[in-house]
mmCIF file of C-alpha atoms and ligand atoms in Angstrom:
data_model
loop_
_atom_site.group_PDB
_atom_site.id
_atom_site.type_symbol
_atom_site.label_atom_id
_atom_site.label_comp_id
_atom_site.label_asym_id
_atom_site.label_seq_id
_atom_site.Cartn_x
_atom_site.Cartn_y
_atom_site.Cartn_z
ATOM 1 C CA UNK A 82 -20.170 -14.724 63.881
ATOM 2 C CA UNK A 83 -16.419 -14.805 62.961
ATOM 3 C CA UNK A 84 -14.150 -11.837 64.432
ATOM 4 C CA UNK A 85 -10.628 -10.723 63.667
ATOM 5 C CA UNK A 86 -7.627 -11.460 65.497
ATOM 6 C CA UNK A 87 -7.494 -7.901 66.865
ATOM 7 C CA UNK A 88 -10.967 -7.633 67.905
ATOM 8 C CA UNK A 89 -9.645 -10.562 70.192
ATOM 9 C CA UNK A 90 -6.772 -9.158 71.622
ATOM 10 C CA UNK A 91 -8.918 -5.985 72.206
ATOM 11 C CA UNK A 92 -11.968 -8.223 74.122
ATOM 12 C CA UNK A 93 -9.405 -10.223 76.049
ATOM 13 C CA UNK A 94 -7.697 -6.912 77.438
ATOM 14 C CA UNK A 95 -11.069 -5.436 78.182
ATOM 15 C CA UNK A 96 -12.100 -8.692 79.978
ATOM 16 C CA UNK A 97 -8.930 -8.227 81.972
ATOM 17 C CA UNK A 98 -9.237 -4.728 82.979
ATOM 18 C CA UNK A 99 -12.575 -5.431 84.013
ATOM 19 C CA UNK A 100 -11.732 -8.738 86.487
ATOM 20 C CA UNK A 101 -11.874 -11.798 84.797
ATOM 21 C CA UNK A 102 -8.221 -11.920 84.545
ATOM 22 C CA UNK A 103 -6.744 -13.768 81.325
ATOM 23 C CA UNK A 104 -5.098 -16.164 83.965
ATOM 24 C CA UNK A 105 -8.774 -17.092 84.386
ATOM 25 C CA UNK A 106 -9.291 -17.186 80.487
ATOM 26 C CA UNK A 107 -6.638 -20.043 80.274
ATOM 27 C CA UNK A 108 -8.158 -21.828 82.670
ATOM 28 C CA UNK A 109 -10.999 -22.185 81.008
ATOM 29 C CA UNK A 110 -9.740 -22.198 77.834
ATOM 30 C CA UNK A 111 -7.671 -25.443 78.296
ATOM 31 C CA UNK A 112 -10.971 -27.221 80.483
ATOM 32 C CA UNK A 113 -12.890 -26.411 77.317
ATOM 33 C CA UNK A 114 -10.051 -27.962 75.260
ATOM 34 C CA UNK A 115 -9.702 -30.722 77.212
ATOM 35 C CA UNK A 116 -13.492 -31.929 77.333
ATOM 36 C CA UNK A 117 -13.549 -31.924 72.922
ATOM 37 C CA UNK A 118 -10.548 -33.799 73.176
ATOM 38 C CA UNK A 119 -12.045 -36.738 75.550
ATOM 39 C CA UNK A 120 -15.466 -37.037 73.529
ATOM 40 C CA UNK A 121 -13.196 -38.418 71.159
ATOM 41 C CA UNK A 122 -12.013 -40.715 73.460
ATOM 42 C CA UNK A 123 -13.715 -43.455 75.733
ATOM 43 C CA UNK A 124 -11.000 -43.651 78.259
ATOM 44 C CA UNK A 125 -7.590 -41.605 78.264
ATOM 45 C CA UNK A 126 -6.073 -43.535 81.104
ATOM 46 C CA UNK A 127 -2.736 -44.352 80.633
ATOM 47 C CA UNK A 128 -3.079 -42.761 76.936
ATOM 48 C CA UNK A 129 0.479 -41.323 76.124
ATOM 49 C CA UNK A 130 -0.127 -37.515 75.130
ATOM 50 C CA UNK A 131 2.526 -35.482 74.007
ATOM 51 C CA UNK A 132 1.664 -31.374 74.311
ATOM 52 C CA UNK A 133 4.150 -29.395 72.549
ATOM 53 C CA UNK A 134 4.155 -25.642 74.102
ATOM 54 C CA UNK A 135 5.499 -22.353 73.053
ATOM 55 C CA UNK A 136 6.295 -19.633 75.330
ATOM 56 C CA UNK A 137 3.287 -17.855 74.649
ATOM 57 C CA UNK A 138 -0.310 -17.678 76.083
ATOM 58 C CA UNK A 139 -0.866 -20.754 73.508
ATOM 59 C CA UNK A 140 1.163 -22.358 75.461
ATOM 60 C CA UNK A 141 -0.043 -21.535 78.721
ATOM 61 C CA UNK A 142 -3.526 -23.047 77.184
ATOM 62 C CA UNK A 143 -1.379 -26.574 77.126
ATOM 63 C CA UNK A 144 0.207 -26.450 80.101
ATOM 64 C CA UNK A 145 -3.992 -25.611 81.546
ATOM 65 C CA UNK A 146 -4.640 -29.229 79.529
ATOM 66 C CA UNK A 147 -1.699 -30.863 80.778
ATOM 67 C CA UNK A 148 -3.065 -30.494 84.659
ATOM 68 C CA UNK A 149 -6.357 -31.416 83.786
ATOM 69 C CA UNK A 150 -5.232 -34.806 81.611
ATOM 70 C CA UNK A 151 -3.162 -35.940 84.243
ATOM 71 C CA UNK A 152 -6.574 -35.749 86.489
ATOM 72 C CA UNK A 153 -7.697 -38.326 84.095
ATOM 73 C CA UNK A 154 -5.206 -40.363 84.524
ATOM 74 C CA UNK A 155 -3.249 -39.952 81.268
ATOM 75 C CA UNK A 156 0.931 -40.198 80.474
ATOM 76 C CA UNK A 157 1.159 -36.165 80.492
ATOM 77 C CA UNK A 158 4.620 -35.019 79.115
ATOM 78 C CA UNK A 159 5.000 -31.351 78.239
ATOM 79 C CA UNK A 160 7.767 -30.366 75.911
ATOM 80 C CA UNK A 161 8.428 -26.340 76.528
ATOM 81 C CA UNK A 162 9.846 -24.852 73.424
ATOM 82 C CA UNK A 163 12.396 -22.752 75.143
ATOM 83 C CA UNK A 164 13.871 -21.838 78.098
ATOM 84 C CA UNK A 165 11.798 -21.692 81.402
ATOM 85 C CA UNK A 166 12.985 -18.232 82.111
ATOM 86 C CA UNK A 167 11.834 -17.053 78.486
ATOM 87 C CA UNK A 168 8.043 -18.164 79.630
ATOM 88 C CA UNK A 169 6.494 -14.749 77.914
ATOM 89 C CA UNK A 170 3.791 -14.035 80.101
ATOM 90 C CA UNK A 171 2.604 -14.165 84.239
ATOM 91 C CA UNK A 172 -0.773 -16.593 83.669
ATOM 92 C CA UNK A 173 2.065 -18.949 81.935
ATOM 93 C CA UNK A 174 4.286 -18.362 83.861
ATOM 94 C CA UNK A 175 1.661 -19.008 86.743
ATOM 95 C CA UNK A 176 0.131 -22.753 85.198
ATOM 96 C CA UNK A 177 4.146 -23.989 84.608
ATOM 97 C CA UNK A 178 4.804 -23.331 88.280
ATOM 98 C CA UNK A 179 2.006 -25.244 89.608
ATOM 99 C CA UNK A 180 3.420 -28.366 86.796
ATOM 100 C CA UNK A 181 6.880 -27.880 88.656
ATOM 101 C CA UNK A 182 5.052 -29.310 91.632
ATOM 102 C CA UNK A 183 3.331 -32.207 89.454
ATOM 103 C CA UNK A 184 5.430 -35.223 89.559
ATOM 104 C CA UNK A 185 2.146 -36.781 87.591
ATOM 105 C CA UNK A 186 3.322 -34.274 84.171
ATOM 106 C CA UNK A 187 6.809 -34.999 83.027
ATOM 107 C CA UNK A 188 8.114 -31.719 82.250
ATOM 108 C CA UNK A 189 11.029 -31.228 79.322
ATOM 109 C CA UNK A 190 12.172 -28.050 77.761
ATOM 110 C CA UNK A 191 15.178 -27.058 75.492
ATOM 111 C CA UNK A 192 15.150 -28.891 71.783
ATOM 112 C CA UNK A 193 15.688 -32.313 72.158
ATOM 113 C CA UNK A 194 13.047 -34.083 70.231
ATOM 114 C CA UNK A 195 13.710 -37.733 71.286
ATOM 115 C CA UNK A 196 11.058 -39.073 73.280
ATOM 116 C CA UNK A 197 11.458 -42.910 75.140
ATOM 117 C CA UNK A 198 7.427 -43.719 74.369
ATOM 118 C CA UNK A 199 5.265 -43.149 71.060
ATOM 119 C CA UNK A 200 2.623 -40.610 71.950
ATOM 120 C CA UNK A 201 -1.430 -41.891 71.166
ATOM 121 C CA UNK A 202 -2.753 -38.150 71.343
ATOM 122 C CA UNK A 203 -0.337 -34.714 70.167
ATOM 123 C CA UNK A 204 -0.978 -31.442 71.541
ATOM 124 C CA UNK A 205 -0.036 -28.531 70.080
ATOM 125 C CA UNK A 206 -0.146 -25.246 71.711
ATOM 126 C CA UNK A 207 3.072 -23.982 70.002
ATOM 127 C CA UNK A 208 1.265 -20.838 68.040
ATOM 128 C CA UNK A 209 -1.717 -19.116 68.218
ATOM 129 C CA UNK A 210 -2.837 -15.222 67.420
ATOM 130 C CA UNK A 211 0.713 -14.365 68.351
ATOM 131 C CA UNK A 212 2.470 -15.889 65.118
ATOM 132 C CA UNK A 213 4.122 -12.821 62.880
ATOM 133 C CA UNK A 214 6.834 -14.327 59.978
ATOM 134 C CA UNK A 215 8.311 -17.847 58.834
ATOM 135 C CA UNK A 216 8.161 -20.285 61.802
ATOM 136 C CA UNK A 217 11.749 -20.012 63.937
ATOM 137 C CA UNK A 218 13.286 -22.562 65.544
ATOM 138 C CA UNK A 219 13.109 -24.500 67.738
ATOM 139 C CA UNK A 220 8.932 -24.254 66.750
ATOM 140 C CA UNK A 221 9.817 -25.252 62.989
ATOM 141 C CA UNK A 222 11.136 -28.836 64.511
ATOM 142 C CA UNK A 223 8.224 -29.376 66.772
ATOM 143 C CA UNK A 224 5.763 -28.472 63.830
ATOM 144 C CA UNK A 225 8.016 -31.270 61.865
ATOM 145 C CA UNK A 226 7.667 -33.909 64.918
ATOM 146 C CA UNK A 227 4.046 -33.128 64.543
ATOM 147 C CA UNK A 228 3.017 -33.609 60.684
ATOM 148 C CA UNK A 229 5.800 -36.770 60.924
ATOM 149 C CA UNK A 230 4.218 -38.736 63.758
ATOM 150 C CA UNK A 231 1.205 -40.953 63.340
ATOM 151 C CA UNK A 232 -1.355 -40.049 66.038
ATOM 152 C CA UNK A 233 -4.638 -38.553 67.457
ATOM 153 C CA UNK A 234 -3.533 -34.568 66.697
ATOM 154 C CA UNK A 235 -5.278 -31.715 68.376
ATOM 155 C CA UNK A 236 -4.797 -28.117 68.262
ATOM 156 C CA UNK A 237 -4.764 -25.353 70.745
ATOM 157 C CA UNK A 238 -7.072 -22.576 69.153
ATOM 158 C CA UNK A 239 -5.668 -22.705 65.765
ATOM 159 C CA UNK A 240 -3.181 -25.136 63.912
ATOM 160 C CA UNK A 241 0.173 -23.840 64.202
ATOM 161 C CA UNK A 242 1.600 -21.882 61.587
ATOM 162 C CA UNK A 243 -2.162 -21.049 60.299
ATOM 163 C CA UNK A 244 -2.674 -17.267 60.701
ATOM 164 C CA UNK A 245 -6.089 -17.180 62.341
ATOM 165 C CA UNK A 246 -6.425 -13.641 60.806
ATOM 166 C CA UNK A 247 -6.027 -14.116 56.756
ATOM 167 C CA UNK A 248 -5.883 -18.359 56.529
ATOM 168 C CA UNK A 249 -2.573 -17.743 54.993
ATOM 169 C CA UNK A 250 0.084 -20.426 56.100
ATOM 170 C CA UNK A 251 3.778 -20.075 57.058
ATOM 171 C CA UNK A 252 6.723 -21.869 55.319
ATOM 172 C CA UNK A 253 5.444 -25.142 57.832
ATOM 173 C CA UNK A 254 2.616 -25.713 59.556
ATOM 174 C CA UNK A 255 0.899 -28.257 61.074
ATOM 175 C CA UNK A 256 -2.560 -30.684 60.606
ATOM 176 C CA UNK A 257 -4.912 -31.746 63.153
ATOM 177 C CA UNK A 258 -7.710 -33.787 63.782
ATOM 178 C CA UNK A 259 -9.454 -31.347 66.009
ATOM 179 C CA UNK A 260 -8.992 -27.571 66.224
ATOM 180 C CA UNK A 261 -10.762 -25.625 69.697
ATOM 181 C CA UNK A 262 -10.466 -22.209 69.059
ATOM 182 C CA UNK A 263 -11.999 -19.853 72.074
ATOM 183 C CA UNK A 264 -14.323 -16.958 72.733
ATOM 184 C CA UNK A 265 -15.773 -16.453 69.146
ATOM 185 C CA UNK A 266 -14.009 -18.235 65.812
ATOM 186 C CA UNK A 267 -11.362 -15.581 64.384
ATOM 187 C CA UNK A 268 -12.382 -15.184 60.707
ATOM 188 C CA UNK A 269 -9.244 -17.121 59.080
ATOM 189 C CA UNK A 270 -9.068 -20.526 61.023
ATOM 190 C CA UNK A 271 -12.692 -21.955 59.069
ATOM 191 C CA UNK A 272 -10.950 -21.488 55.364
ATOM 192 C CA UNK A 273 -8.553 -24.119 56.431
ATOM 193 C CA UNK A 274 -10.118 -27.287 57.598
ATOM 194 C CA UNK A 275 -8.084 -29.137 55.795
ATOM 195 C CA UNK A 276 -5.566 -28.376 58.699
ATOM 196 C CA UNK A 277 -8.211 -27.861 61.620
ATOM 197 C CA UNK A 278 -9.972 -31.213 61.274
ATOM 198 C CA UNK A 279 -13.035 -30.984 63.641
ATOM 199 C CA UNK A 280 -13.071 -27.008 64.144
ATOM 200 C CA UNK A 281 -15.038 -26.121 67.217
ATOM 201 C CA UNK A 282 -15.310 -23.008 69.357
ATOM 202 C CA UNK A 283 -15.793 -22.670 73.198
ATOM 203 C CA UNK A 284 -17.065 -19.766 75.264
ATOM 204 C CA UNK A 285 -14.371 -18.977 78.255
ATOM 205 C CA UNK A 286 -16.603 -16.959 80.525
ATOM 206 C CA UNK A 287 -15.640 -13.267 79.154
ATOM 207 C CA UNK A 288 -17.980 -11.236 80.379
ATOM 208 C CA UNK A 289 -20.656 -10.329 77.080
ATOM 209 C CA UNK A 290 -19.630 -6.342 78.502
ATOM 210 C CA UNK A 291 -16.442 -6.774 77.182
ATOM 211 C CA UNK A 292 -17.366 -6.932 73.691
ATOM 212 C CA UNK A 293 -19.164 -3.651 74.013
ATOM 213 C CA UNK A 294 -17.610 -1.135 71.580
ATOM 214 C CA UNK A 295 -15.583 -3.425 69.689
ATOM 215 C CA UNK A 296 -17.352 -5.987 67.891
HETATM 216 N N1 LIG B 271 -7.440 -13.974 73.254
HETATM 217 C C1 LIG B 271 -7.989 -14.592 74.297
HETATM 218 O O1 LIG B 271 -9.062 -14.244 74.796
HETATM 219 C C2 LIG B 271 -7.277 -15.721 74.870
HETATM 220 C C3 LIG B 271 -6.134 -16.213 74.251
HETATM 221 N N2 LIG B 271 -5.538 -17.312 74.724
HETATM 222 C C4 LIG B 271 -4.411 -17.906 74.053
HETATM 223 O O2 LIG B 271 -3.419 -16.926 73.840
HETATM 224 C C5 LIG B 271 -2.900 -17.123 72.520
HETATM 225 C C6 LIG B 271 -2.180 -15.879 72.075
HETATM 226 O O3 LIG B 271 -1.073 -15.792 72.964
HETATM 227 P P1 LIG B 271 0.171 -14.844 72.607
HETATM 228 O O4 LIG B 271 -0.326 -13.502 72.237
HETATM 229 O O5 LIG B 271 1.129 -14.994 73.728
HETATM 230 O O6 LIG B 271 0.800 -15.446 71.281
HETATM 231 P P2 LIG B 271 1.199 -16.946 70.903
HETATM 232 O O7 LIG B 271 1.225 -17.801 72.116
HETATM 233 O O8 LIG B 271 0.334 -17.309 69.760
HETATM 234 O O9 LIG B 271 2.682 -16.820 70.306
HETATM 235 C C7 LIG B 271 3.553 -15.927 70.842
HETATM 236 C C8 LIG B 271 4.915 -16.575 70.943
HETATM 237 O O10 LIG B 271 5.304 -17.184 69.721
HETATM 238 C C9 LIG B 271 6.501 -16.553 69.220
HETATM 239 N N3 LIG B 271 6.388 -16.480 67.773
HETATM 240 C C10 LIG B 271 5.539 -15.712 67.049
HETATM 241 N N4 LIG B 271 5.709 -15.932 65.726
HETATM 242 C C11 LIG B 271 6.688 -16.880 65.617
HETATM 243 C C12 LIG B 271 7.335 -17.533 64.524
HETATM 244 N N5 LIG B 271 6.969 -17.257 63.260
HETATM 245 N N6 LIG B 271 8.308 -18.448 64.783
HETATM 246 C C13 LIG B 271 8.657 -18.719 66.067
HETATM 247 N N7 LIG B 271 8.097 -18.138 67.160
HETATM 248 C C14 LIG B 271 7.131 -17.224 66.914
HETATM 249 C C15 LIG B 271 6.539 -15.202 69.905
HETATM 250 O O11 LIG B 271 7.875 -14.806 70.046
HETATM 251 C C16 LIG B 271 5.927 -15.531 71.260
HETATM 252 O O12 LIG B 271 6.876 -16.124 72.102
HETATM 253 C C17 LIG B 271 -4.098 -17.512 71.716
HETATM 254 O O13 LIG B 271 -3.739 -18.165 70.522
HETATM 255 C C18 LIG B 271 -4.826 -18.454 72.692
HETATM 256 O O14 LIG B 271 -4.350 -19.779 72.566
HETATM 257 C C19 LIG B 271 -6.083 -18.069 75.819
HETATM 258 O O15 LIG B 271 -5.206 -17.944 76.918
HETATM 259 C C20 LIG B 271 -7.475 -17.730 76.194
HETATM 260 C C21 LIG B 271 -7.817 -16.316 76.095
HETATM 261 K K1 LIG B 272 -1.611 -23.976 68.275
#
């Protein structure tokens, strides 16, 4: 059962108003993420993973994956795509505070894109059901980084640049290995699994109620 993009944003705000706060649907969301990615792993210890993040809830997803990888015992950096202060929303805002007190995740924001190791496993929780237009910078270099570098590649609920609405792509975009989108598959993301690779989708706990009405 595939919905659309607004059915989503309708079910999340529903599941919000009724308690299970969407601070609480990004945790789960990036646990969920985080357990596809290691059955394609044996071991992630000491694996250097790279998670790009914009300064959307997408991004709040990665920064969720980046606490729980660095529990396994993984190199965790987390590039921000942006300024701190321009973090959009307060469950973001919330997971990149509790990083600031992480010495285990090497934090980095602004637009440098010159890393000191070679990353085994990319992360990209640039763009999700928010994208609208051509990609902007700096998210049009970090989409670049991406399809350029040689490595496991994983996507946080949809590839970005993919709309997860109509399939369509943007001017860039980029290609994964493995694609976990979360509550229910939005209706674009399976024409393109060219760009998903494994395409998977993981319940986040929102109460069944909060469909009610909409879907
Ligand atoms: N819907 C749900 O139930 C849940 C959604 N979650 C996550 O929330 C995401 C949606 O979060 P948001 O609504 O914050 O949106 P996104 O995080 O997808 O993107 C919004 C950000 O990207 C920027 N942006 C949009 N189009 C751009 C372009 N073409 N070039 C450059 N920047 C662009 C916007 O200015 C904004 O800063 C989902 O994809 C998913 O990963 C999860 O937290 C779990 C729960
Ligand atoms: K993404």
């Amino acid at each position: 059962m595939e919905i659309t993009v607004d059915q989503m944003y309708q079910i999340e705000n529903k599941g919000h108003d009724m308690g299970f706060l969407k601070k609480f649907m990004m945790e789960n969301a990036g646990a969920a993420a985080v357990r596809r990615l290691l059955t394609k792993f044996d071991d992630v210890a000491s694996k250097n993973i790279l998670i790009f993040v914009g300064l959307g809830n997408n991004g709040g997803d990665g920064l969720v994956m980046a606490r729980h990888l660095a529990g396994y015992g993984s190199n965790v950096t987390v590039m921000l795509l942006g300024d701190p202060e321009k973090i959009k929303t307060e469950e973001s805002n919330w997971n990149w505070s509790i990083l600031k007190k992480m010495p285990s995740v090497n934090l980095m924001s602004g637009n440098s894109l010159d890393f000191d190791f070679k990353p085994d496993i990319i992360i990209d929780g640039i763009l999700g059901t928010g994208i609208s237009g051509e990609i902007r910078e700096p998210y049009a270099s970090a989409i670049n980084y991406i399809n350029n570098t040689d490595c496991y590649k994983f996507a946080v609920d949809v590839p970005s640049g993919l709309d997860p609405q109509t399939g369509n792509t943007a001017n860039i975009f980029t290609k994964c290995d493995m694609t976990v989108t979360f509550h229910k598959m939005k209706e674009g993301i399976p024409k393109r699994k060219d760009l998903t690779g494994e395409l998977y989708a993981e319940k986040i706990g929102i109460p069944v109620e909060a469909e009610e009405g909409i879907v």
